[in-house]
CSV table of N, CA and C in Angstrom, one decimal:
chain,number,residue,atom,x,y,z
E,271,UNK,N,59.3,10.7,20.3
E,271,UNK,CA,58.9,12.1,20.1
E,271,UNK,C,57.5,12.3,20.6
E,272,UNK,N,57.3,13.3,21.3
E,272,UNK,CA,55.9,13.7,21.7
E,272,UNK,C,55.6,15.0,21.0
E,273,UNK,N,54.3,15.3,20.7
E,273,UNK,CA,54.0,16.5,20.1
E,273,UNK,C,54.0,17.7,21.1
E,274,UNK,N,54.0,18.9,20.6
E,274,UNK,CA,53.9,20.0,21.5
E,274,UNK,C,52.6,20.0,22.3
E,275,UNK,N,51.5,19.5,21.7
E,275,UNK,CA,50.3,19.4,22.4
E,275,UNK,C,50.4,18.4,23.6
E,276,UNK,N,51.0,17.3,23.4
E,276,UNK,CA,51.2,16.3,24.4
E,276,UNK,C,52.2,16.9,25.5
E,277,UNK,N,53.2,17.6,25.1
E,277,UNK,CA,54.1,18.3,26.0
E,277,UNK,C,53.4,19.3,26.9
E,278,UNK,N,52.5,20.1,26.3
E,278,UNK,CA,51.7,21.0,27.0
E,278,UNK,C,50.7,20.3,28.0
E,279,UNK,N,50.2,19.2,27.6
E,279,UNK,CA,49.3,18.5,28.5
E,279,UNK,C,50.1,17.9,29.7
E,280,UNK,N,51.3,17.4,29.4
E,280,UNK,CA,52.1,16.9,30.5
E,280,UNK,C,52.5,18.0,31.5
E,281,UNK,N,52.9,19.2,30.9
E,281,UNK,CA,53.2,20.3,31.8
E,281,UNK,C,52.0,20.7,32.6
E,282,UNK,N,50.9,20.8,31.9
E,282,UNK,CA,49.6,21.1,32.6
E,282,UNK,C,49.3,20.2,33.8
E,283,UNK,N,49.5,18.8,33.5
E,283,UNK,CA,49.2,17.9,34.6
E,283,UNK,C,50.1,18.1,35.8
E,284,UNK,N,51.4,18.4,35.5
E,284,UNK,CA,52.3,18.6,36.7
E,284,UNK,C,52.0,20.0,37.3
E,285,UNK,N,51.6,21.0,36.6
E,285,UNK,CA,51.2,22.3,37.1
E,285,UNK,C,50.0,22.1,38.1
E,286,UNK,N,49.1,21.3,37.7
E,286,UNK,CA,47.9,21.0,38.5
E,286,UNK,C,48.1,20.1,39.7
E,287,UNK,N,49.1,19.1,39.5
E,287,UNK,CA,49.3,18.1,40.5
E,287,UNK,C,50.3,18.5,41.6
E,288,UNK,N,51.2,19.3,41.3
E,288,UNK,CA,52.2,19.7,42.3
E,288,UNK,C,51.6,20.4,43.4
E,289,UNK,N,52.0,20.2,44.6
E,289,UNK,CA,51.4,20.8,45.8
E,289,UNK,C,51.6,22.4,45.7
E,290,UNK,N,50.6,23.1,46.1
E,290,UNK,CA,50.8,24.6,46.1
E,290,UNK,C,52.0,25.0,46.8
E,291,UNK,N,52.7,25.9,46.3
E,291,UNK,CA,53.9,26.5,46.9
E,291,UNK,C,55.2,25.7,46.9
E,292,UNK,N,55.1,24.5,46.2
E,292,UNK,CA,56.3,23.7,46.1
E,292,UNK,C,57.4,24.5,45.4
E,293,UNK,N,57.1,25.1,44.3
E,293,UNK,CA,58.0,25.9,43.5
E,293,UNK,C,57.4,27.3,43.4
E,294,UNK,N,58.3,28.3,43.2
E,294,UNK,CA,57.9,29.6,42.9
E,294,UNK,C,57.2,29.6,41.5
E,295,UNK,N,57.9,28.8,40.7
E,295,UNK,CA,57.4,28.7,39.3
E,295,UNK,C,57.9,27.4,38.7
E,296,UNK,N,57.1,26.8,37.9
E,296,UNK,CA,57.5,25.5,37.2
E,296,UNK,C,58.3,26.0,35.9
E,297,UNK,N,59.6,25.8,35.9
E,297,UNK,CA,60.4,26.3,34.9
E,297,UNK,C,60.4,25.4,33.6
E,298,UNK,N,60.4,24.1,33.8
E,298,UNK,CA,60.5,23.2,32.6
E,298,UNK,C,60.0,21.8,32.9
E,299,UNK,N,59.3,21.2,32.0
E,299,UNK,CA,59.0,19.8,32.0
E,299,UNK,C,59.4,19.2,30.7
E,300,UNK,N,60.4,18.3,30.7
E,300,UNK,CA,60.8,17.7,29.5
E,300,UNK,C,60.6,16.2,29.6
E,301,UNK,N,60.5,15.6,28.4
E,301,UNK,CA,60.2,14.2,28.4
E,301,UNK,C,60.9,13.5,27.2
E,302,UNK,N,61.4,12.3,27.4
E,302,UNK,CA,61.8,11.4,26.4
E,302,UNK,C,61.3,10.0,26.6
E,303,UNK,N,61.8,9.0,26.0
E,303,UNK,CA,61.2,7.7,26.1
E,303,UNK,C,61.2,7.1,27.5
E,304,UNK,N,62.3,7.5,28.3
E,304,UNK,CA,62.5,6.9,29.6
E,304,UNK,C,62.1,7.8,30.7
E,305,UNK,N,62.2,9.1,30.6
E,305,UNK,CA,62.2,10.0,31.7
E,305,UNK,C,61.4,11.3,31.5
E,306,UNK,N,60.8,11.7,32.6
E,306,UNK,CA,60.2,13.0,32.6
E,306,UNK,C,61.0,13.8,33.6
E,307,UNK,N,61.5,15.0,33.2
E,307,UNK,CA,62.2,15.8,34.1
E,307,UNK,C,61.4,17.1,34.4
E,308,UNK,N,61.3,17.3,35.7
E,308,UNK,CA,60.5,18.5,36.2
E,308,UNK,C,61.5,19.4,37.0
E,309,UNK,N,61.5,20.7,36.5
E,309,UNK,CA,62.4,21.6,37.1
E,309,UNK,C,61.6,22.9,37.5
E,310,UNK,N,61.8,23.2,38.8
E,310,UNK,CA,61.1,24.4,39.3
E,310,UNK,C,62.1,25.4,39.9
E,311,UNK,N,61.6,26.6,40.0
E,311,UNK,CA,62.4,27.7,40.7
E,311,UNK,C,62.1,27.7,42.1
E,312,UNK,N,63.1,27.9,43.0
E,312,UNK,CA,62.9,28.0,44.4
E,312,UNK,C,63.5,29.4,44.9
E,313,UNK,N,63.0,29.8,46.0
E,313,UNK,CA,63.5,31.1,46.5
E,313,UNK,C,65.0,31.2,46.8
E,314,UNK,N,65.5,32.3,46.4
E,314,UNK,CA,67.0,32.6,46.7
E,314,UNK,C,67.1,32.8,48.2
E,315,UNK,N,68.2,32.4,48.8
E,315,UNK,CA,68.5,32.7,50.2
E,315,UNK,C,68.6,34.3,50.4
E,316,UNK,N,68.1,34.8,51.5
E,316,UNK,CA,68.2,36.2,51.8
E,316,UNK,C,69.6,36.4,52.5
E,317,UNK,N,70.4,37.2,51.9
E,317,UNK,CA,71.7,37.6,52.4
E,317,UNK,C,71.9,39.1,52.4
E,318,UNK,N,72.8,39.5,53.2
E,318,UNK,CA,73.1,41.0,53.3
E,318,UNK,C,73.8,41.4,52.0
E,319,UNK,N,73.7,42.6,51.7
E,319,UNK,CA,74.4,43.1,50.5
E,319,UNK,C,75.9,43.0,50.5
E,320,UNK,N,76.4,42.9,51.7
E,320,UNK,CA,77.9,42.7,51.9
E,320,UNK,C,78.4,41.3,51.7
E,321,UNK,N,77.5,40.3,51.5
E,321,UNK,CA,77.9,38.9,51.5
E,321,UNK,C,78.8,38.7,50.3
E,322,UNK,N,79.8,37.9,50.5
E,322,UNK,CA,80.8,37.6,49.4
E,322,UNK,C,80.2,36.6,48.4
E,323,UNK,N,80.8,36.5,47.3
E,323,UNK,CA,80.4,35.5,46.3
E,323,UNK,C,80.5,34.1,46.9
E,324,UNK,N,81.5,33.8,47.6
E,324,UNK,CA,81.7,32.5,48.2
E,324,UNK,C,80.5,32.2,49.2
E,325,UNK,N,80.1,33.2,50.0
E,325,UNK,CA,79.0,33.0,50.9
E,325,UNK,C,77.7,32.8,50.1
E,326,UNK,N,77.5,33.6,49.1
E,326,UNK,CA,76.3,33.4,48.2
E,326,UNK,C,76.2,32.0,47.6
E,327,UNK,N,77.3,31.6,47.1
E,327,UNK,CA,77.4,30.2,46.5
E,327,UNK,C,77.0,29.2,47.5
E,328,UNK,N,77.6,29.3,48.7
E,328,UNK,CA,77.4,28.3,49.8
E,328,UNK,C,75.9,28.4,50.2
E,329,UNK,N,75.3,29.6,50.3
E,329,UNK,CA,73.9,29.7,50.7
E,329,UNK,C,73.0,29.1,49.7
E,330,UNK,N,73.3,29.3,48.4
E,330,UNK,CA,72.5,28.7,47.3
E,330,UNK,C,72.6,27.1,47.4
E,331,UNK,N,73.8,26.6,47.6
E,331,UNK,CA,74.0,25.2,47.8
E,331,UNK,C,73.2,24.7,48.9
E,332,UNK,N,73.2,25.4,50.1
E,332,UNK,CA,72.5,25.0,51.2
E,332,UNK,C,71.0,25.0,51.0
E,333,UNK,N,70.5,26.1,50.3
E,333,UNK,CA,69.0,26.2,50.0
E,333,UNK,C,68.6,25.0,49.2
E,334,UNK,N,69.4,24.7,48.2
E,334,UNK,CA,69.0,23.6,47.3
E,334,UNK,C,68.9,22.3,48.1
E,335,UNK,N,69.9,22.0,49.0
E,335,UNK,CA,69.9,20.8,49.8
E,335,UNK,C,68.7,20.8,50.7
E,336,UNK,N,68.4,21.9,51.3
E,336,UNK,CA,67.3,22.0,52.3
E,336,UNK,C,66.0,21.7,51.6
E,337,UNK,N,65.8,22.3,50.4
E,337,UNK,CA,64.6,22.1,49.6
E,337,UNK,C,64.5,20.6,49.2
E,338,UNK,N,65.5,20.0,48.8
E,338,UNK,CA,65.5,18.6,48.4
E,338,UNK,C,65.0,17.7,49.6
E,339,UNK,N,65.6,17.9,50.8
E,339,UNK,CA,65.2,17.1,51.9
E,339,UNK,C,63.8,17.4,52.4
E,340,UNK,N,63.4,18.7,52.4
E,340,UNK,CA,62.1,19.1,53.0
E,340,UNK,C,60.9,18.6,52.1
E,341,UNK,N,61.2,18.5,50.8
E,341,UNK,CA,60.1,18.2,49.8
E,341,UNK,C,60.1,16.8,49.3
E,342,UNK,N,61.0,16.0,49.9
E,342,UNK,CA,61.2,14.6,49.3
E,342,UNK,C,59.9,13.8,49.3
E,343,UNK,N,59.1,13.8,50.4
E,343,UNK,CA,57.9,13.0,50.4
E,343,UNK,C,56.9,13.5,49.4
E,344,UNK,N,56.7,14.8,49.3
E,344,UNK,CA,55.8,15.3,48.3
E,344,UNK,C,56.2,15.0,46.9
E,345,UNK,N,57.5,15.1,46.6
E,345,UNK,CA,58.0,14.8,45.2
E,345,UNK,C,57.8,13.3,44.9
E,346,UNK,N,58.1,12.5,45.9
E,346,UNK,CA,58.0,11.0,45.7
E,346,UNK,C,56.5,10.7,45.4
E,347,UNK,N,55.6,11.3,46.1
E,347,UNK,CA,54.1,11.0,45.9
E,347,UNK,C,53.7,11.4,44.5
E,348,UNK,N,54.1,12.6,44.0
E,348,UNK,CA,53.8,13.0,42.7
E,348,UNK,C,54.5,12.1,41.7
E,349,UNK,N,55.7,11.8,41.9
E,349,UNK,CA,56.5,11.0,40.9
E,349,UNK,C,55.8,9.6,40.8
E,350,UNK,N,55.4,9.0,41.9
E,350,UNK,CA,54.8,7.6,41.8
E,350,UNK,C,53.5,7.7,40.9
E,351,UNK,N,52.7,8.7,41.2
E,351,UNK,CA,51.5,8.9,40.4
E,351,UNK,C,51.8,9.1,38.9
E,352,UNK,N,52.8,10.0,38.7
E,352,UNK,CA,53.1,10.3,37.3
E,352,UNK,C,53.7,9.0,36.6
E,353,UNK,N,54.5,8.3,37.3
E,353,UNK,CA,55.2,7.1,36.7
E,353,UNK,C,54.1,6.1,36.3
E,354,UNK,N,53.1,5.9,37.1
E,354,UNK,CA,52.0,5.0,36.7
E,354,UNK,C,51.2,5.6,35.5
E,355,UNK,N,50.9,6.8,35.6
E,355,UNK,CA,50.1,7.5,34.5
E,355,UNK,C,50.9,7.5,33.2
E,356,UNK,N,52.1,7.9,33.2
E,356,UNK,CA,52.9,8.2,32.0
E,356,UNK,C,53.9,7.1,31.6
E,357,UNK,N,54.1,6.1,32.5
E,357,UNK,CA,55.0,5.0,32.2
E,357,UNK,C,56.4,5.4,31.9
E,358,UNK,N,56.9,6.4,32.7
E,358,UNK,CA,58.2,6.9,32.6
E,358,UNK,C,58.7,7.3,34.0
E,359,UNK,N,60.0,7.2,34.3
E,359,UNK,CA,60.5,7.7,35.5
E,359,UNK,C,60.5,9.2,35.6
E,360,UNK,N,60.4,9.7,36.8
E,360,UNK,CA,60.3,11.2,37.0
E,360,UNK,C,61.6,11.6,37.7
E,361,UNK,N,62.3,12.6,37.2
E,361,UNK,CA,63.4,13.2,37.8
E,361,UNK,C,63.1,14.6,38.1
E,362,UNK,N,63.8,15.2,39.1
E,362,UNK,CA,63.5,16.5,39.6
E,362,UNK,C,64.8,17.4,39.6
E,363,UNK,N,64.5,18.7,39.4
E,363,UNK,CA,65.6,19.6,39.5
E,363,UNK,C,65.1,21.0,39.9
E,364,UNK,N,66.0,21.8,40.4
E,364,UNK,CA,65.6,23.1,40.8
E,364,UNK,C,66.5,24.2,40.2
E,365,UNK,N,66.0,25.4,40.1
E,365,UNK,CA,66.8,26.6,39.8
E,365,UNK,C,66.7,27.5,41.0
E,366,UNK,N,67.9,28.0,41.4
E,366,UNK,CA,68.0,28.9,42.5
E,366,UNK,C,69.1,29.9,42.3
E,367,UNK,N,68.8,31.2,42.1
E,367,UNK,CA,69.8,32.2,41.9
E,367,UNK,C,70.7,31.9,40.7
E,368,UNK,N,70.1,31.4,39.6
E,368,UNK,CA,70.8,31.1,38.4
E,368,UNK,C,71.6,29.8,38.4
E,369,UNK,N,71.5,29.0,39.5
E,369,UNK,CA,72.1,27.7,39.6
E,369,UNK,C,71.0,26.6,39.4
E,370,UNK,N,71.3,25.7,38.5
E,370,UNK,CA,70.4,24.5,38.2
E,370,UNK,C,71.0,23.3,38.9
E,371,UNK,N,70.3,22.6,39.7
E,371,UNK,CA,70.7,21.4,40.3
E,371,UNK,C,69.7,20.3,40.0
E,372,UNK,N,70.2,19.1,39.6
E,372,UNK,CA,69.3,18.0,39.2
E,372,UNK,C,69.4,16.9,40.3
E,373,UNK,N,68.3,16.3,40.6
E,373,UNK,CA,68.2,15.2,41.5
E,373,UNK,C,68.0,13.9,40.8
E,374,UNK,N,68.8,12.9,41.1
E,374,UNK,CA,68.6,11.5,40.6
E,374,UNK,C,68.0,11.4,39.3
E,375,UNK,N,68.8,11.7,38.2
E,375,UNK,CA,68.3,11.6,36.9
E,375,UNK,C,68.6,10.2,36.3
E,376,UNK,N,67.8,9.8,35.3
E,376,UNK,CA,68.0,8.5,34.6
E,376,UNK,C,69.3,8.6,33.7
E,377,UNK,N,70.1,7.6,33.8
E,377,UNK,CA,71.2,7.5,32.8
E,377,UNK,C,70.9,6.2,32.0
E,378,UNK,N,70.4,6.3,30.9
E,378,UNK,CA,69.9,5.2,30.1
E,378,UNK,C,71.0,4.7,29.1
E,379,UNK,N,71.3,3.4,29.1
E,379,UNK,CA,72.3,2.9,28.2
E,379,UNK,C,71.8,3.0,26.7
E,380,UNK,N,72.7,3.3,25.8
E,380,UNK,CA,72.4,3.4,24.4
E,380,UNK,C,73.4,2.5,23.7
E,381,UNK,N,73.0,1.6,22.9
E,381,UNK,CA,73.9,0.8,22.1
E,381,UNK,C,74.0,1.3,20.7
E,382,UNK,N,75.2,1.2,20.2
E,382,UNK,CA,75.5,1.7,18.8
E,382,UNK,C,76.6,0.9,18.2
E,383,UNK,N,76.7,1.0,16.9
E,383,UNK,CA,77.8,0.3,16.2
E,383,UNK,C,78.5,1.5,15.5
E,384,UNK,N,79.8,1.5,15.7
E,384,UNK,CA,80.7,2.5,15.1
E,384,UNK,C,81.7,1.9,14.3
E,385,UNK,N,82.0,2.5,13.2
E,385,UNK,CA,83.1,2.1,12.3
E,385,UNK,C,84.4,2.7,12.9
E,386,UNK,N,85.5,2.2,12.3
E,386,UNK,CA,86.8,2.6,12.9
E,386,UNK,C,87.1,4.1,12.9
E,387,UNK,N,86.7,4.9,11.9
E,387,UNK,CA,87.0,6.3,12.0
E,387,UNK,C,86.2,7.0,13.2
E,388,UNK,N,85.0,6.5,13.5
E,388,UNK,CA,84.2,7.0,14.6
E,388,UNK,C,84.8,6.6,15.9
E,389,UNK,N,85.3,5.3,16.0
E,389,UNK,CA,85.9,4.8,17.2
E,389,UNK,C,87.2,5.6,17.5
E,390,UNK,N,87.9,5.9,16.4
E,390,UNK,CA,89.2,6.7,16.6
E,390,UNK,C,88.9,8.1,17.2
E,391,UNK,N,87.8,8.7,16.8
E,391,UNK,CA,87.4,9.9,17.5
E,391,UNK,C,87.3,9.7,19.0
E,392,UNK,N,86.5,8.7,19.4
E,392,UNK,CA,86.3,8.4,20.8
E,392,UNK,C,87.7,8.1,21.5
E,393,UNK,N,88.5,7.3,20.8
E,393,UNK,CA,89.8,7.0,21.4
E,393,UNK,C,90.7,8.2,21.6
E,394,UNK,N,90.6,9.1,20.6
E,394,UNK,CA,91.4,10.4,20.7
E,394,UNK,C,90.9,11.2,22.0
E,395,UNK,N,89.6,11.2,22.2
E,395,UNK,CA,89.1,12.0,23.4
E,395,UNK,C,89.6,11.3,24.7
E,396,UNK,N,89.7,10.0,24.7
E,396,UNK,CA,90.2,9.3,25.8
E,396,UNK,C,91.7,9.6,26.0
E,397,UNK,N,92.5,9.5,24.9
E,397,UNK,CA,93.9,9.7,25.0
E,397,UNK,C,94.2,11.1,25.4
E,398,UNK,N,93.3,12.1,25.0
E,398,UNK,CA,93.5,13.5,25.4
E,398,UNK,C,93.0,13.8,26.8
E,399,UNK,N,92.5,12.9,27.5
E,399,UNK,CA,92.0,13.1,28.9
E,399,UNK,C,90.7,13.8,29.0
E,400,UNK,N,90.0,13.9,27.8
E,400,UNK,CA,88.6,14.5,27.8
E,400,UNK,C,87.6,13.5,28.4
E,401,UNK,N,87.8,12.2,28.2
E,401,UNK,CA,86.9,11.2,28.7
E,401,UNK,C,87.7,10.0,29.2
E,402,UNK,N,87.0,9.3,30.1
E,402,UNK,CA,87.6,8.1,30.7
E,402,UNK,C,87.4,6.8,29.9
E,403,UNK,N,86.3,6.8,29.1
E,403,UNK,CA,86.0,5.6,28.3
E,403,UNK,C,85.3,6.0,27.0
E,404,UNK,N,85.0,5.0,26.2
E,404,UNK,CA,84.3,5.3,25.0
E,404,UNK,C,82.9,5.8,25.3
E,405,UNK,N,82.3,5.2,26.3
E,405,UNK,CA,81.0,5.7,26.7
E,405,UNK,C,81.0,7.1,27.1
E,406,UNK,N,81.9,7.5,27.9
E,406,UNK,CA,82.1,8.9,28.3
E,406,UNK,C,82.3,9.8,27.1
E,407,UNK,N,83.2,9.3,26.2
E,407,UNK,CA,83.5,10.1,25.1
E,407,UNK,C,82.3,10.3,24.2
E,408,UNK,N,81.5,9.3,24.0
E,408,UNK,CA,80.3,9.4,23.2
E,408,UNK,C,79.3,10.4,23.8
E,409,UNK,N,79.2,10.3,25.1
E,409,UNK,CA,78.3,11.3,25.9
E,409,UNK,C,78.8,12.7,25.7
E,410,UNK,N,80.1,12.9,25.7
E,410,UNK,CA,80.7,14.2,25.6
E,410,UNK,C,80.4,14.7,24.2
E,411,UNK,N,80.5,13.9,23.2
E,411,UNK,CA,80.2,14.3,21.8
E,411,UNK,C,78.7,14.7,21.7
E,412,UNK,N,77.8,13.9,22.3
E,412,UNK,CA,76.4,14.3,22.2
E,412,UNK,C,76.2,15.6,22.9
E,413,UNK,N,76.8,15.9,24.1
E,413,UNK,CA,76.6,17.2,24.7
E,413,UNK,C,77.2,18.3,23.9
E,414,UNK,N,78.3,18.1,23.2
E,414,UNK,CA,78.8,19.1,22.3
E,414,UNK,C,77.9,19.4,21.1
E,415,UNK,N,77.3,18.4,20.5
E,415,UNK,CA,76.3,18.6,19.5
E,415,UNK,C,75.1,19.4,20.0
E,416,UNK,N,74.6,18.9,21.2
E,416,UNK,CA,73.5,19.6,21.8
E,416,UNK,C,73.8,21.1,22.1
E,417,UNK,N,74.9,21.4,22.6
E,417,UNK,CA,75.3,22.8,22.9
E,417,UNK,C,75.4,23.6,21.6
E,418,UNK,N,75.9,23.0,20.5
E,418,UNK,CA,76.2,23.8,19.3
E,418,UNK,C,75.1,23.7,18.3
E,419,UNK,N,74.1,22.9,18.5
E,419,UNK,CA,73.1,22.7,17.4
E,419,UNK,C,71.7,22.9,17.9
E,420,UNK,N,71.5,23.6,19.0
E,420,UNK,CA,70.2,23.8,19.5
E,420,UNK,C,69.1,24.2,18.5
E,421,UNK,N,69.5,25.2,17.7
E,421,UNK,CA,68.5,25.7,16.7
E,421,UNK,C,68.2,24.7,15.7
E,422,UNK,N,69.2,24.0,15.2
E,422,UNK,CA,69.0,22.9,14.2
E,422,UNK,C,68.1,21.8,14.8
E,423,UNK,N,68.5,21.4,16.0
E,423,UNK,CA,67.7,20.3,16.7
E,423,UNK,C,66.3,20.7,16.9
E,424,UNK,N,66.1,22.0,17.3
E,424,UNK,CA,64.7,22.5,17.5
E,424,UNK,C,63.9,22.4,16.2
E,425,UNK,N,64.5,22.8,15.1
E,425,UNK,CA,63.9,22.8,13.8
E,425,UNK,C,63.5,21.3,13.4
E,426,UNK,N,64.5,20.4,13.7
E,426,UNK,CA,64.2,19.0,13.4
E,426,UNK,C,63.1,18.5,14.2
E,427,UNK,N,63.0,18.8,15.5
E,427,UNK,CA,61.9,18.3,16.3
E,427,UNK,C,60.6,18.9,15.8
E,428,UNK,N,60.5,20.1,15.4
E,428,UNK,CA,59.3,20.7,14.9
E,428,UNK,C,58.9,20.0,13.6
E,429,UNK,N,59.9,19.7,12.7
E,429,UNK,CA,59.5,18.9,11.5
E,429,UNK,C,59.0,17.5,11.8
E,430,UNK,N,59.5,16.9,12.8
E,430,UNK,CA,59.0,15.6,13.2
E,430,UNK,C,57.6,15.7,13.8
E,431,UNK,N,57.3,16.7,14.5
E,431,UNK,CA,56.0,16.9,15.0
E,431,UNK,C,55.0,17.2,13.9
E,432,UNK,N,55.4,17.9,12.8
E,432,UNK,CA,54.6,18.1,11.7
E,432,UNK,C,54.3,16.8,11.0
E,433,UNK,N,55.3,15.9,10.9
E,433,UNK,CA,55.1,14.6,10.2
E,433,UNK,C,54.1,13.8,11.0
E,434,UNK,N,54.2,13.8,12.4
E,434,UNK,CA,53.2,13.1,13.2
E,434,UNK,C,51.8,13.6,13.0
E,435,UNK,N,51.6,14.9,12.8
E,435,UNK,CA,50.3,15.5,12.6
E,435,UNK,C,49.7,15.0,11.3
E,436,UNK,N,50.6,15.0,10.2
E,436,UNK,CA,50.1,14.6,8.9
E,436,UNK,C,49.7,13.1,8.9
E,437,UNK,N,50.5,12.3,9.6
E,437,UNK,CA,50.2,10.9,9.7
E,437,UNK,C,48.9,10.7,10.4
E,438,UNK,N,48.6,11.4,11.5
E,438,UNK,CA,47.4,11.3,12.2
E,438,UNK,C,46.2,11.6,11.4
E,439,UNK,N,46.3,12.5,10.3
E,439,UNK,CA,45.2,12.8,9.5
E,439,UNK,C,44.9,11.8,8.4
E,440,UNK,N,45.8,10.8,8.3
E,440,UNK,CA,45.6,9.8,7.2
E,440,UNK,C,44.6,8.7,7.7
E,441,UNK,N,44.3,7.8,6.8
E,441,UNK,CA,43.4,6.7,7.2
E,441,UNK,C,44.0,5.8,8.2
E,442,UNK,N,43.2,5.1,9.0
E,442,UNK,CA,43.7,4.1,9.9
E,442,UNK,C,44.4,3.0,9.2
E,443,UNK,N,45.4,2.5,9.8
E,443,UNK,CA,46.2,1.4,9.2
E,443,UNK,C,45.7,0.0,9.7
E,444,UNK,N,44.7,0.0,10.5
E,444,UNK,CA,44.2,-1.3,11.1
E,444,UNK,C,43.6,-2.2,10.0
């Protein structure tokens, strides 16, 4: 966990370090133990008012692909510097016309021990065709909790940040 102050400093560093004009706006900078994810908004493609939804979707897909290729060298340079400074991998994403696309994100293994009732939940998801493996089923469960418990998780993160602040005010343990 990082504090909101550390989060703001990280976002500030990327805001200052990104080449001018790379994004229309820096949408989000998130961080965990392994990865920093930087997401920026890019311009929507200009289309006529008569363009169909299929044409619009294809144009957005093309714009995202064009941006990824055109900015690769700049993004790699920033990522290398950030990875040295923050000791985490950097992943990139863009938003364009309401579509979010992520580039090469970290997929970190997580080990856990589950009792039989918990394993049965995962096996049911596999049998039902929701997941291909226990690993996929567990990831699906985490996404479900994330989707349905955003407010609770936000409150929990804030509480953890408060605990870190209180600890920092105490005497040194050295």
